[in-house]
Every structure is written in structure tokens, then in C-alpha cells.
Amino acid sequence: MDELERLATEVRRAETVVAFTGAGISAPSGVPTFRGDDGVWKKFDEGQFTYGRFQADPEGFWADRVELQREMFDEEYEPNAAHEALAAMGHDGDLEAILTQNTDGLHDDAAAATRKDDDAAAATREDDDAAAATRKDDLGDDGTETPILELHGNSQRVRCTDCGKRQNGDPIFERAADGELPPTCDCGGVFKPDTVLFGEQLPGAVIQRARSLACKSDVFLAVGSSLVVEPAASLPRLAASTGATVGIVNLESTPCDDVADAVVRENVTTVLPRLRDHLE
Ligand code: APR
């Protein structure tokens, strides 16, 4: 039995499976990773995007952030087969939650596409009850959809640092690109990208929820992350210490490989669809 089959067996047996993803899951969609050869941190300095810099020099921060946005999000990305496989696992009740460090929103897009496929299939049958029933299948035991926790926030949104209002970032990034540095809210407050910057605390409730999901998991799947940044570096260890089977899917070795029960060093777009096929 290979590593993937062993992992699939554990997933089948498990009551609670939690997926934890990083930039490697979005790389096949064209989104740059952070630490690869073409990684974002080869072109930019992490120090340009610290919370301290945002506070001390919001104008310079935003000028650099516009460049980063261009580098990372200048094109429309689509979810790939790996996002789709996780969305399908969530839909089928095989996944308790997706925790992601990614800020690209592609897990949400994949979940939305899965729902749309369901609705379209039901509509084809011209059966409204079926549409309603299928829609209901998306919901977990507690009546909610498979939660997607964006630990590092979302790059497509901004948040006002005064009134806290969140909104679509596109027009704000455009205003910044046109020279409004830093862009400000109607209330006069400075907008901040709705992502967690280096040196900024992750929201307490989010990190707490991520930890408790890691502790609760029977299988913890770390996918496409170098696992060097906190909390990524400690969540697989936490899951392992509370008895979870840890699976790591990543092209390169990671500092958490020593706690993993299965390490699969292959492309996420090959591995996750195969994992899902094993569950059917
Ligand atoms: N299949 C499997 N693994 C892949 C693939 C792929 N197709 N493409 C890349 N990878 C792996 C790389 O080998 C690498 O180890 O994905 C990993 C991506 O690592 P990072 O670039 O470090 O990304 P991530 O772990 O998500 O970074 C964490 O660091 O800078 C911060 O806030 C940023 O959220 C980010 C955090």
C-alpha cells in the first residue's frame, strides 16, 4: 500500500478530517508561491509589508502593496483540481473544515462552483424539491457549510482601521494605484488590506478555532505549505500530539515531516483528486 492509499484508509476511518492549505495548492492555478524560485519573497522584501511599516509609513506601505497586488493578483485565477477535490470532500461530508493561509479566495470559489453544479443538476431535472434537497446536502451536521477559515485574511478585501468597515478591495487598490496614498475611508480612517501582515497578531478567535480543529481532528492534512510560518509550523505538531494522523502533501520536504504518518511529495492536483477517488 503506498502513502496515499494509507492516507485514504485513515480518512475513510476518521470522523473528523481537517485540511490545512498553503500557497502550493494555488500554484497550479498560476498564483505565485512565497518561497519558491519564482516566489514573491524573491522579488519583494518581507520587511516592506510589516504591520510596523504600515503604521509608521502608510504611504510607502501602500505604494509597495500596489506593486505586490499587481505581481500576485493581476489576473483572474480559477480554482484547480486540488481546490475542487477538497470542495467535493467538504460537500460529501468527508471534511470538517478547510484552514487556509492563502488570501486568494480560491477555496470559496471552488465551494461556490460545487454548489452551482448541484443547483444546475437539480434544475436540469426540473425538480425544485431536488434542488432544495441537494442544496441541503452541502450543509454539515450543524446546518452550516464546510467552514473555510482564512487565517491570513483575504487579499481582495480592505478594512478601515478606524470604523472597521470591510469592503471589496478592487476600487481601493485602483485609487492607490492612481496616487491616493494611503487610500482612506469615508470616515477618514486609513484602509488596510484585509490580510494579516508580518508582525500583526492573527485574530484570537480564528487562531483559537484553528487550534481546536487541529486538536479535534482524527486526520490533519497539510497541503502545499512550507510549514515554516506560525501557526502553520505548529498546527501539524499540535494535531499529532493529540493523536491525529498527519498527512503532508508537498513537493518539498517540510520541518513537520518528522511528525507525519504519511508524506506525499507530488503535485497537489494529482494527489487530492486521487485521494477523493479513493473515498468514493
Ligand atoms: N504541489 C504540491 N506542493 C507544491 C506545489 C504543487 N503543485 N507547488 C508548490 N508547492 C509547495 C512548495 O514546494 C512549497 O514548499 O508549496 C509550498 C509553498 O510554500 P510557501 O511559498 O512558503 O507558502 P506558504 O507555506 O503558504 O507560506 C506561508 O508565508 O509569507 C507568508 O503570509 C504568507 O501565507 C503565507 C505564509
PDB file of C-alpha atoms and ligand atoms in Angstrom:
ATOM      1  CA  MET A   1       0.000   0.000   0.000  1.00  0.00           C
ATOM      2  CA  ASP A   2       1.500   3.396  -0.935  1.00  0.00           C
ATOM      3  CA  GLU A   3       1.423   6.512   1.261  1.00  0.00           C
ATOM      4  CA  LEU A   4      -1.660   7.895  -0.470  1.00  0.00           C
ATOM      5  CA  GLU A   5      -3.633   4.685  -0.056  1.00  0.00           C
ATOM      6  CA  ARG A   6      -2.691   4.585   3.630  1.00  0.00           C
ATOM      7  CA  LEU A   7      -3.846   8.176   3.990  1.00  0.00           C
ATOM      8  CA  ALA A   8      -7.106   7.412   2.182  1.00  0.00           C
ATOM      9  CA  THR A   9      -7.726   4.488   4.534  1.00  0.00           C
ATOM     10  CA  GLU A  10      -7.242   6.790   7.540  1.00  0.00           C
ATOM     11  CA  VAL A  11      -9.536   9.435   6.019  1.00  0.00           C
ATOM     12  CA  ARG A  12     -12.221   6.828   5.406  1.00  0.00           C
ATOM     13  CA  ARG A  13     -11.992   5.654   9.028  1.00  0.00           C
ATOM     14  CA  ALA A  14     -11.847   9.156  10.502  1.00  0.00           C
ATOM     15  CA  GLU A  15     -14.708  11.061  11.969  1.00  0.00           C
ATOM     16  CA  THR A  16     -13.026  14.457  11.718  1.00  0.00           C
ATOM     17  CA  VAL A  17     -10.744  15.372   8.838  1.00  0.00           C
ATOM     18  CA  VAL A  18      -9.264  18.863   8.674  1.00  0.00           C
ATOM     19  CA  ALA A  19      -7.360  20.237   5.674  1.00  0.00           C
ATOM     20  CA  PHE A  20      -4.759  22.944   6.104  1.00  0.00           C
ATOM     21  CA  THR A  21      -3.526  24.606   2.917  1.00  0.00           C
ATOM     22  CA  GLY A  22      -0.812  26.972   1.727  1.00  0.00           C
ATOM     23  CA  ALA A  23       0.375  28.652  -1.454  1.00  0.00           C
ATOM     24  CA  GLY A  24       1.278  25.311  -3.093  1.00  0.00           C
ATOM     25  CA  ILE A  25      -2.399  24.464  -3.584  1.00  0.00           C
ATOM     26  CA  SER A  26      -2.935  27.631  -5.619  1.00  0.00           C
ATOM     27  CA  ALA A  27       0.359  27.432  -7.543  1.00  0.00           C
ATOM     28  CA  PRO A  28      -1.166  25.218 -10.273  1.00  0.00           C
ATOM     29  CA  SER A  29      -3.803  27.957 -10.759  1.00  0.00           C
ATOM     30  CA  GLY A  30      -0.976  30.378 -11.502  1.00  0.00           C
ATOM     31  CA  VAL A  31      -0.868  32.182  -8.147  1.00  0.00           C
ATOM     32  CA  PRO A  32       2.794  32.746  -7.202  1.00  0.00           C
ATOM     33  CA  THR A  33       4.088  30.994  -4.085  1.00  0.00           C
ATOM     34  CA  PHE A  34       6.105  32.872  -1.470  1.00  0.00           C
ATOM     35  CA  ARG A  35       9.317  30.880  -1.092  1.00  0.00           C
ATOM     36  CA  GLY A  36       9.785  29.017  -4.398  1.00  0.00           C
ATOM     37  CA  ASP A  37      12.325  30.047  -7.069  1.00  0.00           C
ATOM     38  CA  ASP A  38       9.745  32.429  -8.569  1.00  0.00           C
ATOM     39  CA  GLY A  39       8.338  33.160  -5.112  1.00  0.00           C
ATOM     40  CA  VAL A  40       7.050  36.565  -4.119  1.00  0.00           C
ATOM     41  CA  TRP A  41       9.767  36.933  -1.463  1.00  0.00           C
ATOM     42  CA  LYS A  42      12.452  36.690  -4.170  1.00  0.00           C
ATOM     43  CA  LYS A  43      11.081  39.912  -5.697  1.00  0.00           C
ATOM     44  CA  PHE A  44       9.948  41.738  -2.592  1.00  0.00           C
ATOM     45  CA  ASP A  45      11.328  42.069   0.913  1.00  0.00           C
ATOM     46  CA  GLU A  46       9.083  40.773   3.696  1.00  0.00           C
ATOM     47  CA  GLY A  47      10.117  43.903   5.643  1.00  0.00           C
ATOM     48  CA  GLN A  48       8.137  46.068   3.199  1.00  0.00           C
ATOM     49  CA  PHE A  49       4.910  44.504   4.413  1.00  0.00           C
ATOM     50  CA  THR A  50       5.169  44.512   8.182  1.00  0.00           C
ATOM     51  CA  TYR A  51       2.472  45.888  10.434  1.00  0.00           C
ATOM     52  CA  GLY A  52       5.069  48.244  11.925  1.00  0.00           C
ATOM     53  CA  ARG A  53       5.761  49.723   8.492  1.00  0.00           C
ATOM     54  CA  PHE A  54       2.037  50.110   7.769  1.00  0.00           C
ATOM     55  CA  GLN A  55       1.664  52.086  10.997  1.00  0.00           C
ATOM     56  CA  ALA A  56       4.819  54.189  10.612  1.00  0.00           C
ATOM     57  CA  ASP A  57       4.681  54.820   6.862  1.00  0.00           C
ATOM     58  CA  PRO A  58       1.227  54.028   5.419  1.00  0.00           C
ATOM     59  CA  GLU A  59       2.040  55.950   2.241  1.00  0.00           C
ATOM     60  CA  GLY A  60       5.185  53.919   1.457  1.00  0.00           C
ATOM     61  CA  PHE A  61       3.492  50.706   2.564  1.00  0.00           C
ATOM     62  CA  TRP A  62       0.574  51.256   0.175  1.00  0.00           C
ATOM     63  CA  ALA A  63       2.876  52.199  -2.727  1.00  0.00           C
ATOM     64  CA  ASP A  64       4.659  48.830  -2.317  1.00  0.00           C
ATOM     65  CA  ARG A  65       1.405  46.981  -1.674  1.00  0.00           C
ATOM     66  CA  VAL A  66       0.030  48.142  -5.028  1.00  0.00           C
ATOM     67  CA  GLU A  67       3.109  46.573  -6.676  1.00  0.00           C
ATOM     68  CA  LEU A  68       2.613  43.334  -4.716  1.00  0.00           C
ATOM     69  CA  GLN A  69      -1.054  43.224  -5.723  1.00  0.00           C
ATOM     70  CA  ARG A  70      -0.022  43.626  -9.377  1.00  0.00           C
ATOM     71  CA  GLU A  71       2.531  40.829  -9.033  1.00  0.00           C
ATOM     72  CA  MET A  72       0.178  38.414  -7.316  1.00  0.00           C
ATOM     73  CA  PHE A  73      -3.321  39.231  -8.456  1.00  0.00           C
ATOM     74  CA  ASP A  74      -3.064  40.942 -11.830  1.00  0.00           C
ATOM     75  CA  GLU A  75      -5.015  38.154 -13.470  1.00  0.00           C
ATOM     76  CA  GLU A  76      -8.186  36.293 -12.597  1.00  0.00           C
ATOM     77  CA  TYR A  77      -7.385  32.915 -11.124  1.00  0.00           C
ATOM     78  CA  GLU A  78      -9.581  29.837 -11.220  1.00  0.00           C
ATOM     79  CA  PRO A  79      -9.667  27.045  -8.651  1.00  0.00           C
ATOM     80  CA  ASN A  80      -7.795  23.917  -9.815  1.00  0.00           C
ATOM     81  CA  ALA A  81      -8.418  20.190  -9.386  1.00  0.00           C
ATOM     82  CA  ALA A  82      -6.964  20.252  -5.845  1.00  0.00           C
ATOM     83  CA  HIS A  83      -9.325  23.014  -4.636  1.00  0.00           C
ATOM     84  CA  GLU A  84     -12.160  21.165  -6.351  1.00  0.00           C
ATOM     85  CA  ALA A  85     -11.287  17.863  -4.684  1.00  0.00           C
ATOM     86  CA  LEU A  86     -11.338  19.484  -1.225  1.00  0.00           C
ATOM     87  CA  ALA A  87     -14.612  21.257  -2.044  1.00  0.00           C
ATOM     88  CA  ALA A  88     -16.089  17.924  -3.124  1.00  0.00           C
ATOM     89  CA  MET A  89     -14.861  16.232   0.056  1.00  0.00           C
ATOM     90  CA  GLY A  90     -16.500  19.007   2.072  1.00  0.00           C
ATOM     91  CA  HIS A  91     -19.686  18.627   0.093  1.00  0.00           C
ATOM     92  CA  ASP A  92     -19.697  14.858   0.631  1.00  0.00           C
ATOM     93  CA  GLY A  93     -19.231  15.240   4.372  1.00  0.00           C
ATOM     94  CA  ASP A  94     -15.639  13.924   4.317  1.00  0.00           C
ATOM     95  CA  LEU A  95     -14.110  17.191   5.551  1.00  0.00           C
ATOM     96  CA  GLU A  96     -14.851  19.088   8.758  1.00  0.00           C
ATOM     97  CA  ALA A  97     -13.106  22.329   7.772  1.00  0.00           C
ATOM     98  CA  ILE A  98     -10.544  23.900   5.493  1.00  0.00           C
ATOM     99  CA  LEU A  99      -7.961  26.095   7.192  1.00  0.00           C
ATOM    100  CA  THR A 100      -6.004  28.144   4.702  1.00  0.00           C
ATOM    101  CA  GLN A 101      -3.101  30.542   4.829  1.00  0.00           C
ATOM    102  CA  ASN A 102      -3.990  31.682   1.316  1.00  0.00           C
ATOM    103  CA  THR A 103      -5.643  35.029   0.759  1.00  0.00           C
ATOM    104  CA  ASP A 104      -6.748  34.364  -2.834  1.00  0.00           C
ATOM    105  CA  GLY A 105     -10.306  33.186  -2.072  1.00  0.00           C
ATOM    106  CA  LEU A 106      -9.973  30.123  -4.351  1.00  0.00           C
ATOM    107  CA  HIS A 107     -11.349  27.668  -1.764  1.00  0.00           C
ATOM    108  CA  ASP A 108     -14.515  29.763  -1.585  1.00  0.00           C
ATOM    109  CA  ASP A 109     -14.703  29.877  -5.380  1.00  0.00           C
ATOM    110  CA  ALA A 110     -14.371  26.082  -5.564  1.00  0.00           C
ATOM    111  CA  ALA A 111     -17.097  25.612  -2.926  1.00  0.00           C
ATOM    112  CA  ALA A 112     -19.361  28.031  -4.805  1.00  0.00           C
ATOM    113  CA  ALA A 113     -18.753  26.147  -8.074  1.00  0.00           C
ATOM    114  CA  THR A 114     -19.647  22.843  -6.391  1.00  0.00           C
ATOM    115  CA  ARG A 115     -22.923  24.355  -5.169  1.00  0.00           C
ATOM    116  CA  LYS A 116     -23.641  25.768  -8.608  1.00  0.00           C
ATOM    117  CA  ASP A 117     -23.093  22.356 -10.218  1.00  0.00           C
ATOM    118  CA  ASP A 118     -25.584  20.892  -7.762  1.00  0.00           C
ATOM    119  CA  ASP A 119     -28.175  23.541  -8.455  1.00  0.00           C
ATOM    120  CA  ALA A 120     -27.687  23.173 -12.214  1.00  0.00           C
ATOM    121  CA  ALA A 121     -28.065  19.386 -11.973  1.00  0.00           C
ATOM    122  CA  ALA A 122     -31.240  19.787  -9.967  1.00  0.00           C
ATOM    123  CA  ALA A 123     -32.570  22.401 -12.371  1.00  0.00           C
ATOM    124  CA  THR A 124     -31.911  20.046 -15.283  1.00  0.00           C
ATOM    125  CA  ARG A 125     -34.152  17.559 -13.570  1.00  0.00           C
ATOM    126  CA  GLU A 126     -36.730  20.385 -13.352  1.00  0.00           C
ATOM    127  CA  ASP A 127     -37.306  19.399  -9.810  1.00  0.00           C
ATOM    128  CA  ASP A 128     -37.305  22.242  -7.298  1.00  0.00           C
ATOM    129  CA  ASP A 129     -37.505  19.871  -4.372  1.00  0.00           C
ATOM    130  CA  ALA A 130     -34.392  18.115  -5.610  1.00  0.00           C
ATOM    131  CA  ALA A 131     -32.588  21.463  -5.845  1.00  0.00           C
ATOM    132  CA  ALA A 132     -33.529  22.215  -2.283  1.00  0.00           C
ATOM    133  CA  ALA A 133     -32.510  18.754  -1.121  1.00  0.00           C
ATOM    134  CA  THR A 134     -29.183  18.899  -2.932  1.00  0.00           C
ATOM    135  CA  ARG A 135     -28.506  22.332  -1.501  1.00  0.00           C
ATOM    136  CA  LYS A 136     -29.182  20.887   1.926  1.00  0.00           C
ATOM    137  CA  ASP A 137     -26.594  18.175   1.291  1.00  0.00           C
ATOM    138  CA  ASP A 138     -23.963  20.940   1.303  1.00  0.00           C
ATOM    139  CA  LEU A 139     -24.689  21.628   4.906  1.00  0.00           C
ATOM    140  CA  GLY A 140     -22.840  19.990   7.742  1.00  0.00           C
ATOM    141  CA  ASP A 141     -24.356  18.457  10.848  1.00  0.00           C
ATOM    142  CA  ASP A 142     -24.805  21.861  12.410  1.00  0.00           C
ATOM    143  CA  GLY A 143     -26.581  23.236   9.342  1.00  0.00           C
ATOM    144  CA  THR A 144     -23.593  25.211   8.082  1.00  0.00           C
ATOM    145  CA  GLU A 145     -21.453  24.704   5.016  1.00  0.00           C
ATOM    146  CA  THR A 146     -17.947  23.272   5.429  1.00  0.00           C
ATOM    147  CA  PRO A 147     -16.184  26.207   7.078  1.00  0.00           C
ATOM    148  CA  ILE A 148     -13.270  27.801   5.272  1.00  0.00           C
ATOM    149  CA  LEU A 149     -11.062  29.684   7.717  1.00  0.00           C
ATOM    150  CA  GLU A 150      -8.815  32.232   6.016  1.00  0.00           C
ATOM    151  CA  LEU A 151      -6.142  32.516   8.697  1.00  0.00           C
ATOM    152  CA  HIS A 152      -4.262  35.291   6.907  1.00  0.00           C
ATOM    153  CA  GLY A 153      -7.337  37.171   5.691  1.00  0.00           C
ATOM    154  CA  ASN A 154      -8.306  37.958   2.114  1.00  0.00           C
ATOM    155  CA  SER A 155      -6.315  39.994  -0.414  1.00  0.00           C
ATOM    156  CA  GLN A 156      -9.390  41.025  -2.330  1.00  0.00           C
ATOM    157  CA  ARG A 157     -10.772  42.996   0.613  1.00  0.00           C
ATOM    158  CA  VAL A 158      -9.704  46.065   2.574  1.00  0.00           C
ATOM    159  CA  ARG A 159     -10.659  47.134   6.078  1.00  0.00           C
ATOM    160  CA  CYS A 160     -10.866  50.628   7.523  1.00  0.00           C
ATOM    161  CA  THR A 161      -8.543  50.917  10.505  1.00  0.00           C
ATOM    162  CA  ASP A 162     -10.922  53.415  12.178  1.00  0.00           C
ATOM    163  CA  CYS A 163     -14.529  52.317  11.645  1.00  0.00           C
ATOM    164  CA  GLY A 164     -13.647  48.679  10.838  1.00  0.00           C
ATOM    165  CA  LYS A 165     -15.762  48.609   7.669  1.00  0.00           C
ATOM    166  CA  ARG A 166     -14.702  45.880   5.237  1.00  0.00           C
ATOM    167  CA  GLN A 167     -15.219  46.183   1.511  1.00  0.00           C
ATOM    168  CA  ASN A 168     -14.153  44.916  -1.890  1.00  0.00           C
ATOM    169  CA  GLY A 169     -10.539  45.980  -2.373  1.00  0.00           C
ATOM    170  CA  ASP A 170     -10.502  46.405  -6.177  1.00  0.00           C
ATOM    171  CA  PRO A 171     -11.638  50.050  -6.284  1.00  0.00           C
ATOM    172  CA  ILE A 172      -9.415  50.904  -3.329  1.00  0.00           C
ATOM    173  CA  PHE A 173      -6.330  49.315  -4.930  1.00  0.00           C
ATOM    174  CA  GLU A 174      -7.178  51.283  -8.086  1.00  0.00           C
ATOM    175  CA  ARG A 175      -7.370  54.518  -6.128  1.00  0.00           C
ATOM    176  CA  ALA A 176      -3.999  53.747  -4.531  1.00  0.00           C
ATOM    177  CA  ALA A 177      -2.522  52.914  -7.956  1.00  0.00           C
ATOM    178  CA  ASP A 178      -3.834  56.307  -9.159  1.00  0.00           C
ATOM    179  CA  GLY A 179      -1.902  58.034  -6.394  1.00  0.00           C
ATOM    180  CA  GLU A 180      -4.206  58.145  -3.347  1.00  0.00           C
ATOM    181  CA  LEU A 181      -1.582  57.063  -0.812  1.00  0.00           C
ATOM    182  CA  PRO A 182      -2.759  55.870   1.589  1.00  0.00           C
ATOM    183  CA  PRO A 183      -6.359  55.347   0.460  1.00  0.00           C
ATOM    184  CA  THR A 184      -8.887  56.420   3.066  1.00  0.00           C
ATOM    185  CA  CYS A 185     -12.426  55.504   4.047  1.00  0.00           C
ATOM    186  CA  ASP A 186     -15.426  57.917   4.027  1.00  0.00           C
ATOM    187  CA  CYS A 187     -14.929  58.196   7.797  1.00  0.00           C
ATOM    188  CA  GLY A 188     -11.376  59.485   7.237  1.00  0.00           C
ATOM    189  CA  GLY A 189      -9.659  56.312   8.504  1.00  0.00           C
ATOM    190  CA  VAL A 190      -6.819  54.692   6.555  1.00  0.00           C
ATOM    191  CA  PHE A 191      -7.656  51.488   4.698  1.00  0.00           C
ATOM    192  CA  LYS A 192      -5.538  48.432   5.321  1.00  0.00           C
ATOM    193  CA  PRO A 193      -5.518  45.335   3.100  1.00  0.00           C
ATOM    194  CA  ASP A 194      -7.665  42.800   4.966  1.00  0.00           C
ATOM    195  CA  THR A 195      -4.733  40.439   5.381  1.00  0.00           C
ATOM    196  CA  VAL A 196      -2.580  39.628   8.369  1.00  0.00           C
ATOM    197  CA  LEU A 197       0.743  41.440   7.991  1.00  0.00           C
ATOM    198  CA  PHE A 198       4.076  40.267   9.353  1.00  0.00           C
ATOM    199  CA  GLY A 199       4.232  41.297  12.990  1.00  0.00           C
ATOM    200  CA  GLU A 200       0.440  41.505  13.271  1.00  0.00           C
ATOM    201  CA  GLN A 201      -1.495  39.195  15.556  1.00  0.00           C
ATOM    202  CA  LEU A 202      -3.875  36.744  13.931  1.00  0.00           C
ATOM    203  CA  PRO A 203      -7.396  37.385  15.205  1.00  0.00           C
ATOM    204  CA  GLY A 204      -7.615  35.474  18.510  1.00  0.00           C
ATOM    205  CA  ALA A 205     -10.919  33.773  17.695  1.00  0.00           C
ATOM    206  CA  VAL A 206      -9.604  32.496  14.361  1.00  0.00           C
ATOM    207  CA  ILE A 207      -6.395  31.049  15.756  1.00  0.00           C
ATOM    208  CA  GLN A 208      -8.307  29.532  18.663  1.00  0.00           C
ATOM    209  CA  ARG A 209     -10.723  27.856  16.267  1.00  0.00           C
ATOM    210  CA  ALA A 210      -7.862  26.583  14.090  1.00  0.00           C
ATOM    211  CA  ARG A 211      -6.130  25.095  17.126  1.00  0.00           C
ATOM    212  CA  SER A 212      -9.256  23.446  18.421  1.00  0.00           C
ATOM    213  CA  LEU A 213      -9.963  21.946  14.967  1.00  0.00           C
ATOM    214  CA  ALA A 214      -6.388  20.629  14.843  1.00  0.00           C
ATOM    215  CA  CYS A 215      -6.866  19.043  18.298  1.00  0.00           C
ATOM    216  CA  LYS A 216     -10.242  17.598  17.348  1.00  0.00           C
ATOM    217  CA  SER A 217      -9.060  16.137  14.048  1.00  0.00           C
ATOM    218  CA  ASP A 218      -8.514  12.422  13.517  1.00  0.00           C
ATOM    219  CA  VAL A 219      -6.725  13.229  10.268  1.00  0.00           C
ATOM    220  CA  PHE A 220      -4.902  16.506   9.700  1.00  0.00           C
ATOM    221  CA  LEU A 221      -3.921  17.059   6.074  1.00  0.00           C
ATOM    222  CA  ALA A 222      -1.309  19.745   5.423  1.00  0.00           C
ATOM    223  CA  VAL A 223      -1.314  20.600   1.737  1.00  0.00           C
ATOM    224  CA  GLY A 224       1.049  22.815  -0.278  1.00  0.00           C
ATOM    225  CA  SER A 225       2.728  24.694   2.547  1.00  0.00           C
ATOM    226  CA  SER A 226       6.369  25.037   3.508  1.00  0.00           C
ATOM    227  CA  LEU A 227       5.105  24.950   7.139  1.00  0.00           C
ATOM    228  CA  VAL A 228       7.687  27.461   8.320  1.00  0.00           C
ATOM    229  CA  VAL A 229       5.464  30.387   9.359  1.00  0.00           C
ATOM    230  CA  GLU A 230       3.364  30.302  12.526  1.00  0.00           C
ATOM    231  CA  PRO A 231       0.782  28.955  13.081  1.00  0.00           C
ATOM    232  CA  ALA A 232       1.477  26.642  10.123  1.00  0.00           C
ATOM    233  CA  ALA A 233       4.650  25.469  11.785  1.00  0.00           C
ATOM    234  CA  SER A 234       2.885  24.300  14.939  1.00  0.00           C
ATOM    235  CA  LEU A 235      -0.598  23.125  13.842  1.00  0.00           C
ATOM    236  CA  PRO A 236       0.549  19.750  12.416  1.00  0.00           C
ATOM    237  CA  ARG A 237       2.546  19.121  15.631  1.00  0.00           C
ATOM    238  CA  LEU A 238      -0.449  20.071  17.734  1.00  0.00           C
ATOM    239  CA  ALA A 239      -2.672  17.694  15.750  1.00  0.00           C
ATOM    240  CA  ALA A 240      -0.092  14.900  16.046  1.00  0.00           C
ATOM    241  CA  SER A 241       0.279  15.475  19.789  1.00  0.00           C
ATOM    242  CA  THR A 242      -3.459  14.974  20.276  1.00  0.00           C
ATOM    243  CA  GLY A 243      -3.446  11.717  18.338  1.00  0.00           C
ATOM    244  CA  ALA A 244      -4.296  12.756  14.786  1.00  0.00           C
ATOM    245  CA  THR A 245      -2.900  11.016  11.758  1.00  0.00           C
ATOM    246  CA  VAL A 246      -0.937  13.736   9.979  1.00  0.00           C
ATOM    247  CA  GLY A 247      -0.618  13.658   6.193  1.00  0.00           C
ATOM    248  CA  ILE A 248       1.616  16.106   4.339  1.00  0.00           C
ATOM    249  CA  VAL A 249       1.236  16.716   0.615  1.00  0.00           C
ATOM    250  CA  ASN A 250       4.004  18.988  -0.635  1.00  0.00           C
ATOM    251  CA  LEU A 251       6.589  18.983  -3.408  1.00  0.00           C
ATOM    252  CA  GLU A 252       9.424  19.664  -0.963  1.00  0.00           C
ATOM    253  CA  SER A 253      10.280  18.377   2.477  1.00  0.00           C
ATOM    254  CA  THR A 254       8.957  20.412   5.409  1.00  0.00           C
ATOM    255  CA  PRO A 255      10.095  20.850   9.020  1.00  0.00           C
ATOM    256  CA  CYS A 256       6.979  18.897  10.099  1.00  0.00           C
ATOM    257  CA  ASP A 257       7.695  15.773   8.045  1.00  0.00           C
ATOM    258  CA  ASP A 258       9.012  14.092  11.219  1.00  0.00           C
ATOM    259  CA  VAL A 259       5.539  14.114  12.826  1.00  0.00           C
ATOM    260  CA  ALA A 260       3.734  12.995   9.662  1.00  0.00           C
ATOM    261  CA  ASP A 261       2.331   9.495   9.293  1.00  0.00           C
ATOM    262  CA  ALA A 262       2.280   9.894   5.513  1.00  0.00           C
ATOM    263  CA  VAL A 263       4.293  12.264   3.334  1.00  0.00           C
ATOM    264  CA  VAL A 264       3.325  12.508  -0.333  1.00  0.00           C
ATOM    265  CA  ARG A 265       5.798  14.539  -2.415  1.00  0.00           C
ATOM    266  CA  GLU A 266       3.711  15.043  -5.507  1.00  0.00           C
ATOM    267  CA  ASN A 267       1.659  17.718  -7.178  1.00  0.00           C
ATOM    268  CA  VAL A 268      -1.483  18.616  -5.232  1.00  0.00           C
ATOM    269  CA  THR A 269      -3.559  18.462  -8.425  1.00  0.00           C
ATOM    270  CA  THR A 270      -2.649  14.772  -8.794  1.00  0.00           C
ATOM    271  CA  VAL A 271      -2.815  13.758  -5.158  1.00  0.00           C
ATOM    272  CA  LEU A 272      -6.058  15.340  -3.922  1.00  0.00           C
ATOM    273  CA  PRO A 273      -8.297  14.111  -6.766  1.00  0.00           C
ATOM    274  CA  ARG A 274      -6.793  10.641  -6.266  1.00  0.00           C
ATOM    275  CA  LEU A 275      -7.436  10.855  -2.541  1.00  0.00           C
ATOM    276  CA  ARG A 276     -11.011  11.815  -3.208  1.00  0.00           C
ATOM    277  CA  ASP A 277     -11.406   8.951  -5.713  1.00  0.00           C
ATOM    278  CA  HIS A 278     -10.246   6.530  -3.005  1.00  0.00           C
ATOM    279  CA  LEU A 279     -13.107   7.749  -0.794  1.00  0.00           C
ATOM    280  CA  GLU A 280     -15.858   7.007  -3.291  1.00  0.00           C
TER     281      GLU A 280
HETATM  282  N1  APR B   1       2.006  20.670  -5.368  1.00  0.00           N
HETATM  283  C1  APR B   1       2.489  20.454  -4.103  1.00  0.00           C
HETATM  284  N2  APR B   1       3.247  21.352  -3.453  1.00  0.00           N
HETATM  285  C2  APR B   1       3.571  22.483  -4.087  1.00  0.00           C
HETATM  286  C3  APR B   1       3.126  22.774  -5.395  1.00  0.00           C
HETATM  287  C4  APR B   1       2.310  21.811  -6.044  1.00  0.00           C
HETATM  288  N3  APR B   1       1.839  21.987  -7.276  1.00  0.00           N
HETATM  289  N4  APR B   1       3.618  23.985  -5.763  1.00  0.00           N
HETATM  290  C5  APR B   1       4.344  24.432  -4.731  1.00  0.00           C
HETATM  291  N5  APR B   1       4.314  23.533  -3.713  1.00  0.00           N
HETATM  292  C6  APR B   1       4.929  23.650  -2.390  1.00  0.00           C
HETATM  293  C7  APR B   1       6.341  24.178  -2.403  1.00  0.00           C
HETATM  294  O1  APR B   1       7.250  23.095  -2.503  1.00  0.00           O
HETATM  295  C8  APR B   1       6.442  24.904  -1.058  1.00  0.00           C
HETATM  296  O2  APR B   1       7.029  24.093  -0.064  1.00  0.00           O
HETATM  297  O3  APR B   1       4.169  24.600  -1.682  1.00  0.00           O
HETATM  298  C9  APR B   1       4.981  25.192  -0.680  1.00  0.00           C
HETATM  299  C10 APR B   1       4.647  26.679  -0.629  1.00  0.00           C
HETATM  300  O4  APR B   1       5.359  27.263   0.418  1.00  0.00           O
HETATM  301  P1  APR B   1       5.378  28.848   0.636  1.00  0.00           P
HETATM  302  O5  APR B   1       5.679  29.549  -0.652  1.00  0.00           O
HETATM  303  O6  APR B   1       6.293  29.117   1.783  1.00  0.00           O
HETATM  304  O7  APR B   1       3.869  29.198   1.000  1.00  0.00           O
HETATM  305  P2  APR B   1       3.118  29.059   2.403  1.00  0.00           P
HETATM  306  O8  APR B   1       3.597  27.888   3.171  1.00  0.00           O
HETATM  307  O9  APR B   1       1.681  29.121   2.090  1.00  0.00           O
HETATM  308  O10 APR B   1       3.576  30.384   3.133  1.00  0.00           O
HETATM  309  C11 APR B   1       3.009  30.678   4.377  1.00  0.00           C
HETATM  310  O11 APR B   1       4.081  32.773   4.495  1.00  0.00           O
HETATM  311  O12 APR B   1       4.831  34.771   3.592  1.00  0.00           O
HETATM  312  C12 APR B   1       3.825  34.166   4.292  1.00  0.00           C
HETATM  313  O13 APR B   1       1.689  35.041   4.509  1.00  0.00           O
HETATM  314  C13 APR B   1       2.470  34.279   3.629  1.00  0.00           C
HETATM  315  O14 APR B   1       0.591  32.770   3.852  1.00  0.00           O
HETATM  316  C14 APR B   1       1.976  32.849   3.546  1.00  0.00           C
HETATM  317  C15 APR B   1       2.833  32.147   4.579  1.00  0.00           C
END
